[in-house]
Amino acid sequence: MALALAGAACAQPMEGPEPMAMHPRSGGMHGEGLRHLGLSEVQQDQIFKIHHDQAPEMRERIKAVRRAQQALRESARALPFDRDRARQLADTEAKALAQIALMRAETMSRVRAVLTEAQRAKLDAGRDGRRGLHGGAE
């Protein structure tokens, strides 16, 4: 996914909404994505804290991606084109996107640890149902 986003960033400027990978709350592990699980107030507070604690670092990673994308766009307009500089910028963007993906995976794991076995099963069953409805993609 990170490679696809990096490629898309090179092809055209990112103006408008951010890709889902860059949204700190994407992935269905926050808010409405968990509402159907009947979370206790304690669980809700724990999950809120998980997301709240990672928000500043996530924001920094998102800003790093945006800076790299902007620099890469500027690099593409420069004459003569500096392939090595563009590669460095693309690598910087890819690294920031990879860090975001890792943070999301860690966050999802921490949230799942808060859930009961029954809630995890219900969450997994809901995700499988959505995959079936949307042709294998969430």
Short mmCIF file of N, CA, C and O in Angstrom, two decimals:
data_model
loop_
_atom_site.label_atom_id
_atom_site.label_comp_id
_atom_site.label_asym_id
_atom_site.label_seq_id
_atom_site.Cartn_x
_atom_site.Cartn_y
_atom_site.Cartn_z
N MET A 1 0.83 -1.19 0.00
CA MET A 1 0.00 0.00 0.00
C MET A 1 0.87 1.26 0.00
O MET A 1 0.58 2.20 -0.69
N ALA A 2 1.93 1.24 0.83
CA ALA A 2 2.81 2.40 0.89
C ALA A 2 3.44 2.67 -0.47
O ALA A 2 3.56 3.82 -0.88
N LEU A 3 3.82 1.61 -1.17
CA LEU A 3 4.43 1.80 -2.47
C LEU A 3 3.43 2.38 -3.46
O LEU A 3 3.77 3.23 -4.28
N ALA A 4 2.20 1.92 -3.39
CA ALA A 4 1.17 2.44 -4.28
C ALA A 4 0.93 3.92 -4.02
O ALA A 4 0.80 4.71 -4.95
N LEU A 5 0.90 4.30 -2.75
CA LEU A 5 0.69 5.70 -2.42
C LEU A 5 1.88 6.54 -2.84
O LEU A 5 1.73 7.65 -3.33
N ALA A 6 3.08 6.01 -2.67
CA ALA A 6 4.28 6.74 -3.07
C ALA A 6 4.28 6.94 -4.58
O ALA A 6 4.61 8.02 -5.07
N GLY A 7 3.91 5.91 -5.33
CA GLY A 7 3.85 6.02 -6.78
C GLY A 7 2.82 7.04 -7.23
O GLY A 7 3.06 7.83 -8.14
N ALA A 8 1.69 7.02 -6.58
CA ALA A 8 0.63 7.97 -6.93
C ALA A 8 1.07 9.40 -6.63
O ALA A 8 0.74 10.32 -7.37
N ALA A 9 1.84 9.58 -5.57
CA ALA A 9 2.30 10.92 -5.21
C ALA A 9 3.25 11.46 -6.27
O ALA A 9 3.26 12.66 -6.54
N CYS A 10 4.05 10.58 -6.86
CA CYS A 10 4.98 11.02 -7.90
C CYS A 10 4.22 11.39 -9.17
O CYS A 10 4.62 12.29 -9.89
N ALA A 11 3.15 10.68 -9.46
CA ALA A 11 2.43 10.85 -10.70
C ALA A 11 1.66 12.17 -10.74
O ALA A 11 1.57 12.79 -11.77
N GLN A 12 1.10 12.58 -9.60
CA GLN A 12 0.32 13.80 -9.59
C GLN A 12 0.35 14.41 -8.21
O GLN A 12 0.52 13.72 -7.23
N PRO A 13 0.18 15.71 -8.11
CA PRO A 13 0.22 16.35 -6.80
C PRO A 13 -0.96 15.93 -5.95
O PRO A 13 -2.04 15.63 -6.45
N MET A 14 -0.71 15.89 -4.64
CA MET A 14 -1.78 15.57 -3.70
C MET A 14 -2.44 16.86 -3.26
O MET A 14 -1.89 17.60 -2.45
N GLU A 15 -3.55 17.14 -3.82
CA GLU A 15 -4.33 18.28 -3.39
C GLU A 15 -5.71 17.75 -3.07
O GLU A 15 -6.26 16.96 -3.80
N GLY A 16 -6.24 18.17 -1.96
CA GLY A 16 -7.52 17.65 -1.53
C GLY A 16 -7.35 16.68 -0.39
O GLY A 16 -6.39 16.75 0.36
N PRO A 17 -8.27 15.73 -0.25
CA PRO A 17 -8.23 14.84 0.90
C PRO A 17 -6.98 13.96 0.90
O PRO A 17 -6.43 13.63 -0.14
N GLU A 18 -6.56 13.61 2.10
CA GLU A 18 -5.41 12.72 2.26
C GLU A 18 -5.81 11.30 1.95
O GLU A 18 -6.95 10.92 2.12
N PRO A 19 -4.84 10.46 1.54
CA PRO A 19 -5.16 9.04 1.40
C PRO A 19 -5.48 8.44 2.75
O PRO A 19 -5.02 8.92 3.78
N MET A 20 -6.28 7.39 2.75
CA MET A 20 -6.71 6.78 4.01
C MET A 20 -5.54 6.33 4.87
O MET A 20 -5.63 6.36 6.09
N ALA A 21 -4.46 5.92 4.29
CA ALA A 21 -3.32 5.46 5.08
C ALA A 21 -2.78 6.57 5.96
O ALA A 21 -2.11 6.31 6.95
N MET A 22 -3.06 7.81 5.62
CA MET A 22 -2.51 8.91 6.39
C MET A 22 -3.46 9.41 7.46
O MET A 22 -3.10 10.26 8.24
N HIS A 23 -4.66 8.91 7.49
CA HIS A 23 -5.59 9.33 8.52
C HIS A 23 -5.32 8.54 9.79
O HIS A 23 -5.36 7.32 9.78
N PRO A 24 -5.03 9.22 10.89
CA PRO A 24 -4.70 8.51 12.11
C PRO A 24 -5.80 7.59 12.60
O PRO A 24 -5.55 6.63 13.29
N ARG A 25 -7.05 7.86 12.24
CA ARG A 25 -8.15 7.06 12.76
C ARG A 25 -8.71 6.08 11.74
O ARG A 25 -9.72 5.47 11.99
N SER A 26 -8.06 5.95 10.61
CA SER A 26 -8.58 5.01 9.63
C SER A 26 -8.29 3.58 10.06
O SER A 26 -7.44 3.33 10.87
N GLY A 27 -9.00 2.64 9.50
CA GLY A 27 -8.76 1.25 9.83
C GLY A 27 -9.84 0.63 10.66
O GLY A 27 -9.77 -0.54 11.00
N GLY A 28 -10.88 1.38 11.03
CA GLY A 28 -12.00 0.79 11.74
C GLY A 28 -11.75 0.45 13.19
O GLY A 28 -12.51 -0.28 13.79
N MET A 29 -10.69 0.95 13.77
CA MET A 29 -10.38 0.62 15.16
C MET A 29 -10.63 1.81 16.07
O MET A 29 -10.03 1.96 17.12
N HIS A 30 -11.52 2.70 15.65
CA HIS A 30 -11.80 3.90 16.43
C HIS A 30 -13.26 4.28 16.20
O HIS A 30 -13.78 4.12 15.12
N GLY A 31 -13.90 4.80 17.20
CA GLY A 31 -15.24 5.36 17.06
C GLY A 31 -16.26 4.39 16.51
O GLY A 31 -16.52 3.34 17.08
N GLU A 32 -16.84 4.74 15.34
CA GLU A 32 -17.90 3.94 14.75
C GLU A 32 -17.47 2.52 14.44
O GLU A 32 -18.26 1.60 14.45
N GLY A 33 -16.20 2.31 14.13
CA GLY A 33 -15.71 0.98 13.81
C GLY A 33 -15.83 0.00 14.95
O GLY A 33 -15.83 -1.21 14.75
N LEU A 34 -15.92 0.51 16.18
CA LEU A 34 -16.01 -0.35 17.36
C LEU A 34 -17.35 -0.25 18.07
O LEU A 34 -17.60 -0.99 19.01
N ARG A 35 -18.20 0.65 17.62
CA ARG A 35 -19.46 0.92 18.31
C ARG A 35 -20.31 -0.33 18.49
O ARG A 35 -20.92 -0.53 19.53
N HIS A 36 -20.33 -1.20 17.49
CA HIS A 36 -21.19 -2.39 17.52
C HIS A 36 -20.70 -3.45 18.52
O HIS A 36 -21.37 -4.46 18.71
N LEU A 37 -19.57 -3.23 19.16
CA LEU A 37 -19.01 -4.24 20.05
C LEU A 37 -19.52 -4.13 21.49
O LEU A 37 -19.24 -5.00 22.30
N GLY A 38 -20.27 -3.08 21.80
CA GLY A 38 -20.78 -2.92 23.15
C GLY A 38 -19.66 -2.71 24.17
O GLY A 38 -19.62 -3.39 25.21
N LEU A 39 -18.76 -1.79 23.89
CA LEU A 39 -17.64 -1.53 24.77
C LEU A 39 -18.11 -0.97 26.11
O LEU A 39 -19.03 -0.17 26.16
N SER A 40 -17.42 -1.39 27.17
CA SER A 40 -17.69 -0.80 28.48
C SER A 40 -17.08 0.60 28.51
O SER A 40 -16.25 0.95 27.66
N GLU A 41 -17.45 1.38 29.48
CA GLU A 41 -16.89 2.73 29.60
C GLU A 41 -15.38 2.66 29.84
O GLU A 41 -14.62 3.46 29.30
N VAL A 42 -14.95 1.69 30.61
CA VAL A 42 -13.51 1.51 30.87
C VAL A 42 -12.78 1.21 29.56
O VAL A 42 -11.72 1.78 29.27
N GLN A 43 -13.35 0.32 28.74
CA GLN A 43 -12.74 0.00 27.44
C GLN A 43 -12.69 1.23 26.54
O GLN A 43 -11.69 1.48 25.88
N GLN A 44 -13.79 1.98 26.52
CA GLN A 44 -13.82 3.20 25.70
C GLN A 44 -12.72 4.16 26.14
O GLN A 44 -12.03 4.74 25.30
N ASP A 45 -12.55 4.32 27.43
CA ASP A 45 -11.50 5.20 27.94
C ASP A 45 -10.11 4.69 27.58
O ASP A 45 -9.22 5.47 27.20
N GLN A 46 -9.90 3.38 27.67
CA GLN A 46 -8.60 2.81 27.33
C GLN A 46 -8.29 3.01 25.85
O GLN A 46 -7.17 3.37 25.48
N ILE A 47 -9.28 2.80 25.00
CA ILE A 47 -9.08 2.95 23.56
C ILE A 47 -8.87 4.42 23.21
O ILE A 47 -8.00 4.74 22.39
N PHE A 48 -9.61 5.29 23.86
CA PHE A 48 -9.39 6.72 23.64
C PHE A 48 -7.95 7.09 23.98
O PHE A 48 -7.29 7.80 23.23
N LYS A 49 -7.45 6.59 25.10
CA LYS A 49 -6.09 6.89 25.52
C LYS A 49 -5.06 6.35 24.53
O LYS A 49 -4.08 7.04 24.21
N ILE A 50 -5.29 5.16 24.01
CA ILE A 50 -4.38 4.59 23.01
C ILE A 50 -4.27 5.53 21.82
O ILE A 50 -3.17 5.88 21.38
N HIS A 51 -5.41 5.97 21.29
CA HIS A 51 -5.41 6.85 20.13
C HIS A 51 -4.87 8.24 20.47
O HIS A 51 -4.12 8.83 19.69
N HIS A 52 -5.23 8.73 21.63
CA HIS A 52 -4.77 10.06 22.06
C HIS A 52 -3.26 10.08 22.22
O HIS A 52 -2.60 11.04 21.80
N ASP A 53 -2.69 9.03 22.80
CA ASP A 53 -1.25 8.99 23.05
C ASP A 53 -0.43 8.92 21.75
O ASP A 53 0.68 9.45 21.70
N GLN A 54 -0.97 8.27 20.73
CA GLN A 54 -0.21 8.15 19.49
C GLN A 54 -0.46 9.31 18.52
O GLN A 54 0.25 9.44 17.52
N ALA A 55 -1.42 10.16 18.80
CA ALA A 55 -1.80 11.23 17.87
C ALA A 55 -0.65 12.19 17.55
O ALA A 55 -0.45 12.52 16.37
N PRO A 56 0.12 12.69 18.53
CA PRO A 56 1.19 13.63 18.17
C PRO A 56 2.24 13.02 17.22
O PRO A 56 2.65 13.66 16.25
N GLU A 57 2.66 11.79 17.48
CA GLU A 57 3.64 11.16 16.60
C GLU A 57 3.03 10.90 15.23
O GLU A 57 3.69 11.10 14.20
N MET A 58 1.78 10.49 15.18
CA MET A 58 1.11 10.26 13.90
C MET A 58 1.07 11.56 13.10
O MET A 58 1.34 11.59 11.91
N ARG A 59 0.74 12.63 13.77
CA ARG A 59 0.68 13.93 13.10
C ARG A 59 2.05 14.30 12.52
O ARG A 59 2.14 14.80 11.39
N GLU A 60 3.11 14.05 13.26
CA GLU A 60 4.45 14.34 12.76
C GLU A 60 4.79 13.50 11.53
O GLU A 60 5.39 14.00 10.58
N ARG A 61 4.40 12.25 11.54
CA ARG A 61 4.65 11.38 10.38
C ARG A 61 3.88 11.88 9.17
O ARG A 61 4.38 11.88 8.04
N ILE A 62 2.63 12.29 9.37
CA ILE A 62 1.81 12.81 8.28
C ILE A 62 2.45 14.07 7.71
O ILE A 62 2.52 14.25 6.49
N LYS A 63 2.94 14.95 8.59
CA LYS A 63 3.61 16.16 8.11
C LYS A 63 4.87 15.81 7.33
O LYS A 63 5.18 16.45 6.32
N ALA A 64 5.60 14.78 7.78
CA ALA A 64 6.81 14.36 7.06
C ALA A 64 6.46 13.87 5.66
O ALA A 64 7.18 14.16 4.70
N VAL A 65 5.36 13.12 5.54
CA VAL A 65 4.92 12.65 4.22
C VAL A 65 4.59 13.85 3.34
O VAL A 65 5.02 13.92 2.17
N ARG A 66 3.86 14.79 3.85
CA ARG A 66 3.48 15.97 3.06
C ARG A 66 4.70 16.76 2.62
O ARG A 66 4.77 17.22 1.47
N ARG A 67 5.66 16.95 3.53
CA ARG A 67 6.87 17.69 3.17
C ARG A 67 7.63 16.96 2.05
O ARG A 67 8.10 17.59 1.10
N ALA A 68 7.76 15.65 2.19
CA ALA A 68 8.47 14.87 1.17
C ALA A 68 7.74 14.93 -0.16
O ALA A 68 8.38 15.06 -1.22
N GLN A 69 6.42 14.85 -0.14
CA GLN A 69 5.66 14.93 -1.38
C GLN A 69 5.84 16.29 -2.04
O GLN A 69 6.03 16.37 -3.26
N GLN A 70 5.79 17.34 -1.25
CA GLN A 70 5.97 18.69 -1.80
C GLN A 70 7.37 18.84 -2.39
O GLN A 70 7.53 19.35 -3.51
N ALA A 71 8.37 18.39 -1.69
CA ALA A 71 9.74 18.48 -2.19
C ALA A 71 9.91 17.64 -3.46
O ALA A 71 10.61 18.06 -4.38
N LEU A 72 9.26 16.49 -3.51
CA LEU A 72 9.35 15.64 -4.70
C LEU A 72 8.69 16.31 -5.90
O LEU A 72 9.20 16.27 -7.02
N ARG A 73 7.55 16.97 -5.67
CA ARG A 73 6.90 17.71 -6.76
C ARG A 73 7.81 18.83 -7.26
O ARG A 73 7.94 19.05 -8.46
N GLU A 74 8.45 19.54 -6.33
CA GLU A 74 9.36 20.62 -6.72
C GLU A 74 10.56 20.05 -7.48
O GLU A 74 11.01 20.65 -8.46
N SER A 75 11.04 18.92 -7.03
CA SER A 75 12.16 18.27 -7.70
C SER A 75 11.80 17.89 -9.13
O SER A 75 12.64 18.00 -10.04
N ALA A 76 10.58 17.45 -9.34
CA ALA A 76 10.14 17.06 -10.68
C ALA A 76 10.09 18.24 -11.63
O ALA A 76 10.24 18.08 -12.84
N ARG A 77 9.89 19.44 -11.09
CA ARG A 77 9.83 20.64 -11.93
C ARG A 77 11.21 21.25 -12.19
O ARG A 77 11.36 22.09 -13.06
N ALA A 78 12.19 20.84 -11.43
CA ALA A 78 13.53 21.43 -11.54
C ALA A 78 14.21 21.00 -12.84
O ALA A 78 14.06 19.87 -13.30
N LEU A 79 14.96 21.93 -13.40
CA LEU A 79 15.76 21.64 -14.58
C LEU A 79 17.20 21.98 -14.26
O LEU A 79 17.47 23.08 -13.79
N PRO A 80 18.11 21.11 -14.44
CA PRO A 80 17.92 19.74 -14.88
C PRO A 80 17.37 18.87 -13.74
O PRO A 80 17.53 19.20 -12.57
N PHE A 81 16.73 17.79 -14.11
CA PHE A 81 16.17 16.85 -13.13
C PHE A 81 17.30 16.11 -12.42
O PHE A 81 18.20 15.58 -13.06
N ASP A 82 17.25 16.12 -11.09
CA ASP A 82 18.26 15.43 -10.28
C ASP A 82 17.66 14.12 -9.78
O ASP A 82 16.95 14.08 -8.77
N ARG A 83 17.95 13.05 -10.49
CA ARG A 83 17.38 11.73 -10.17
C ARG A 83 17.76 11.26 -8.76
O ARG A 83 16.94 10.70 -8.05
N ASP A 84 19.00 11.49 -8.36
CA ASP A 84 19.44 11.05 -7.03
C ASP A 84 18.67 11.79 -5.93
O ASP A 84 18.25 11.18 -4.94
N ARG A 85 18.48 13.09 -6.10
CA ARG A 85 17.72 13.87 -5.12
C ARG A 85 16.26 13.40 -5.09
O ARG A 85 15.67 13.24 -4.02
N ALA A 86 15.68 13.17 -6.25
CA ALA A 86 14.30 12.69 -6.31
C ALA A 86 14.18 11.33 -5.63
O ALA A 86 13.21 11.07 -4.92
N ARG A 87 15.16 10.47 -5.84
CA ARG A 87 15.14 9.15 -5.19
C ARG A 87 15.20 9.29 -3.67
O ARG A 87 14.48 8.62 -2.94
N GLN A 88 16.05 10.19 -3.18
CA GLN A 88 16.13 10.44 -1.73
C GLN A 88 14.79 10.90 -1.18
O GLN A 88 14.34 10.44 -0.13
N LEU A 89 14.16 11.81 -1.90
CA LEU A 89 12.86 12.33 -1.45
C LEU A 89 11.79 11.25 -1.48
O LEU A 89 10.97 11.15 -0.56
N ALA A 90 11.79 10.44 -2.52
CA ALA A 90 10.83 9.33 -2.61
C ALA A 90 11.06 8.33 -1.48
O ALA A 90 10.10 7.82 -0.88
N ASP A 91 12.34 8.06 -1.18
CA ASP A 91 12.66 7.16 -0.07
C ASP A 91 12.21 7.74 1.26
O ASP A 91 11.72 7.02 2.13
N THR A 92 12.37 9.05 1.44
CA THR A 92 11.92 9.71 2.66
C THR A 92 10.41 9.58 2.82
O THR A 92 9.91 9.26 3.90
N GLU A 93 9.70 9.80 1.72
CA GLU A 93 8.24 9.66 1.75
C GLU A 93 7.84 8.22 2.07
O GLU A 93 6.97 7.97 2.92
N ALA A 94 8.48 7.27 1.41
CA ALA A 94 8.15 5.86 1.64
C ALA A 94 8.43 5.46 3.09
O ALA A 94 7.65 4.71 3.69
N LYS A 95 9.51 5.95 3.64
CA LYS A 95 9.84 5.63 5.04
C LYS A 95 8.77 6.19 5.99
O LYS A 95 8.33 5.51 6.92
N ALA A 96 8.34 7.42 5.74
CA ALA A 96 7.30 8.02 6.59
C ALA A 96 5.98 7.26 6.45
O ALA A 96 5.29 7.02 7.45
N LEU A 97 5.64 6.84 5.23
CA LEU A 97 4.43 6.05 5.03
C LEU A 97 4.54 4.69 5.73
O LEU A 97 3.57 4.21 6.33
N ALA A 98 5.72 4.10 5.68
CA ALA A 98 5.94 2.82 6.37
C ALA A 98 5.81 3.00 7.88
O ALA A 98 5.24 2.13 8.57
N GLN A 99 6.30 4.10 8.41
CA GLN A 99 6.16 4.37 9.84
C GLN A 99 4.70 4.52 10.23
O GLN A 99 4.27 4.04 11.28
N ILE A 100 3.92 5.18 9.38
CA ILE A 100 2.49 5.32 9.63
C ILE A 100 1.82 3.95 9.64
O ILE A 100 1.01 3.65 10.52
N ALA A 101 2.14 3.12 8.66
CA ALA A 101 1.55 1.78 8.60
C ALA A 101 1.91 0.98 9.84
O ALA A 101 1.05 0.28 10.41
N LEU A 102 3.15 1.07 10.29
CA LEU A 102 3.57 0.36 11.50
C LEU A 102 2.83 0.89 12.73
O LEU A 102 2.36 0.12 13.56
N MET A 103 2.71 2.21 12.83
CA MET A 103 1.97 2.79 13.96
C MET A 103 0.53 2.32 13.97
O MET A 103 -0.02 2.01 15.04
N ARG A 104 -0.10 2.27 12.81
CA ARG A 104 -1.50 1.80 12.73
C ARG A 104 -1.60 0.35 13.17
O ARG A 104 -2.52 -0.02 13.90
N ALA A 105 -0.65 -0.48 12.74
CA ALA A 105 -0.67 -1.89 13.14
C ALA A 105 -0.49 -2.02 14.65
O ALA A 105 -1.19 -2.81 15.30
N GLU A 106 0.43 -1.26 15.20
CA GLU A 106 0.65 -1.30 16.66
C GLU A 106 -0.59 -0.83 17.40
O GLU A 106 -0.99 -1.44 18.41
N THR A 107 -1.21 0.23 16.91
CA THR A 107 -2.42 0.76 17.54
C THR A 107 -3.54 -0.27 17.49
O THR A 107 -4.22 -0.51 18.49
N MET A 108 -3.72 -0.90 16.32
CA MET A 108 -4.77 -1.92 16.20
C MET A 108 -4.51 -3.07 17.17
O MET A 108 -5.44 -3.58 17.79
N SER A 109 -3.26 -3.47 17.32
CA SER A 109 -2.93 -4.54 18.25
C SER A 109 -3.23 -4.14 19.69
O SER A 109 -3.79 -4.93 20.46
N ARG A 110 -2.88 -2.91 20.04
CA ARG A 110 -3.16 -2.44 21.41
C ARG A 110 -4.66 -2.35 21.67
O ARG A 110 -5.13 -2.69 22.76
N VAL A 111 -5.42 -1.90 20.68
CA VAL A 111 -6.88 -1.82 20.84
C VAL A 111 -7.46 -3.22 20.98
O VAL A 111 -8.29 -3.47 21.86
N ARG A 112 -7.02 -4.15 20.14
CA ARG A 112 -7.53 -5.53 20.22
C ARG A 112 -7.25 -6.14 21.59
O ARG A 112 -8.05 -6.93 22.08
N ALA A 113 -6.14 -5.76 22.20
CA ALA A 113 -5.79 -6.30 23.52
C ALA A 113 -6.78 -5.84 24.59
O ALA A 113 -6.96 -6.52 25.60
N VAL A 114 -7.43 -4.71 24.37
CA VAL A 114 -8.42 -4.18 25.31
C VAL A 114 -9.74 -4.95 25.21
O VAL A 114 -10.49 -5.05 26.18
N LEU A 115 -10.01 -5.54 24.05
CA LEU A 115 -11.27 -6.21 23.80
C LEU A 115 -11.31 -7.60 24.45
O LEU A 115 -10.28 -8.24 24.63
N THR A 116 -12.51 -8.04 24.75
CA THR A 116 -12.69 -9.41 25.22
C THR A 116 -12.59 -10.35 24.02
O THR A 116 -12.65 -9.90 22.86
N GLU A 117 -12.46 -11.63 24.29
CA GLU A 117 -12.40 -12.62 23.21
C GLU A 117 -13.65 -12.53 22.33
O GLU A 117 -13.55 -12.57 21.09
N ALA A 118 -14.82 -12.39 22.95
CA ALA A 118 -16.07 -12.31 22.20
C ALA A 118 -16.11 -11.05 21.33
O ALA A 118 -16.58 -11.09 20.18
N GLN A 119 -15.61 -9.94 21.86
CA GLN A 119 -15.59 -8.70 21.08
C GLN A 119 -14.63 -8.80 19.89
O GLN A 119 -14.94 -8.33 18.80
N ARG A 120 -13.48 -9.44 20.10
CA ARG A 120 -12.54 -9.63 19.00
C ARG A 120 -13.16 -10.50 17.91
O ARG A 120 -13.03 -10.22 16.71
N ALA A 121 -13.86 -11.55 18.32
CA ALA A 121 -14.51 -12.44 17.35
C ALA A 121 -15.58 -11.67 16.57
O ALA A 121 -15.69 -11.81 15.34
N LYS A 122 -16.35 -10.84 17.26
CA LYS A 122 -17.38 -10.04 16.60
C LYS A 122 -16.75 -9.02 15.65
O LYS A 122 -17.24 -8.83 14.53
N LEU A 123 -15.65 -8.41 16.06
CA LEU A 123 -14.95 -7.46 15.20
C LEU A 123 -14.43 -8.16 13.95
O LEU A 123 -14.61 -7.68 12.83
N ASP A 124 -13.83 -9.32 14.13
CA ASP A 124 -13.29 -10.08 12.99
C ASP A 124 -14.41 -10.54 12.06
O ASP A 124 -14.26 -10.47 10.84
N ALA A 125 -15.51 -10.97 12.62
CA ALA A 125 -16.65 -11.40 11.79
C ALA A 125 -17.20 -10.23 10.99
O ALA A 125 -17.53 -10.38 9.81
N GLY A 126 -17.26 -9.06 11.58
CA GLY A 126 -17.73 -7.87 10.87
C GLY A 126 -16.80 -7.48 9.75
O GLY A 126 -17.24 -7.13 8.66
N ARG A 127 -15.51 -7.58 9.97
CA ARG A 127 -14.52 -7.26 8.92
C ARG A 127 -14.63 -8.25 7.78
O ARG A 127 -14.56 -7.87 6.62
N ASP A 128 -14.79 -9.54 8.10
CA ASP A 128 -14.91 -10.55 7.05
C ASP A 128 -16.16 -10.30 6.21
O ASP A 128 -16.14 -10.44 4.99
N GLY A 129 -17.25 -9.90 6.85
CA GLY A 129 -18.48 -9.61 6.14
C GLY A 129 -18.33 -8.43 5.20
O GLY A 129 -18.81 -8.44 4.07
N ARG A 130 -17.61 -7.39 5.64
CA ARG A 130 -17.39 -6.23 4.78
C ARG A 130 -16.50 -6.58 3.60
O ARG A 130 -16.69 -6.11 2.51
N ARG A 131 -15.51 -7.44 3.83
CA ARG A 131 -14.64 -7.86 2.72
C ARG A 131 -15.47 -8.56 1.65
O ARG A 131 -15.27 -8.33 0.48
N GLY A 132 -16.39 -9.41 2.08
CA GLY A 132 -17.22 -10.13 1.12
C GLY A 132 -18.10 -9.19 0.32
O GLY A 132 -18.31 -9.39 -0.86
N LEU A 133 -18.60 -8.14 0.95
CA LEU A 133 -19.47 -7.19 0.26
C LEU A 133 -18.72 -6.32 -0.72
O LEU A 133 -19.26 -5.84 -1.70
N HIS A 134 -17.42 -6.06 -0.45
CA HIS A 134 -16.67 -5.13 -1.27
C HIS A 134 -15.59 -5.81 -2.11
O HIS A 134 -14.59 -5.21 -2.43
N GLY A 135 -15.78 -7.05 -2.41
CA GLY A 135 -14.87 -7.73 -3.32
C GLY A 135 -13.47 -7.95 -2.76
O GLY A 135 -12.51 -7.90 -3.50
N GLY A 136 -13.34 -8.13 -1.46
CA GLY A 136 -12.06 -8.44 -0.87
C GLY A 136 -11.31 -7.26 -0.30
O GLY A 136 -10.27 -7.40 0.29
N ALA A 137 -11.82 -6.05 -0.47
CA ALA A 137 -11.13 -4.88 0.08
C ALA A 137 -11.99 -4.27 1.16
O ALA A 137 -13.19 -4.28 1.10
N GLU A 138 -11.32 -3.72 2.15
CA GLU A 138 -12.05 -3.02 3.20
C GLU A 138 -12.26 -1.59 2.85
O GLU A 138 -11.49 -0.97 2.21
#
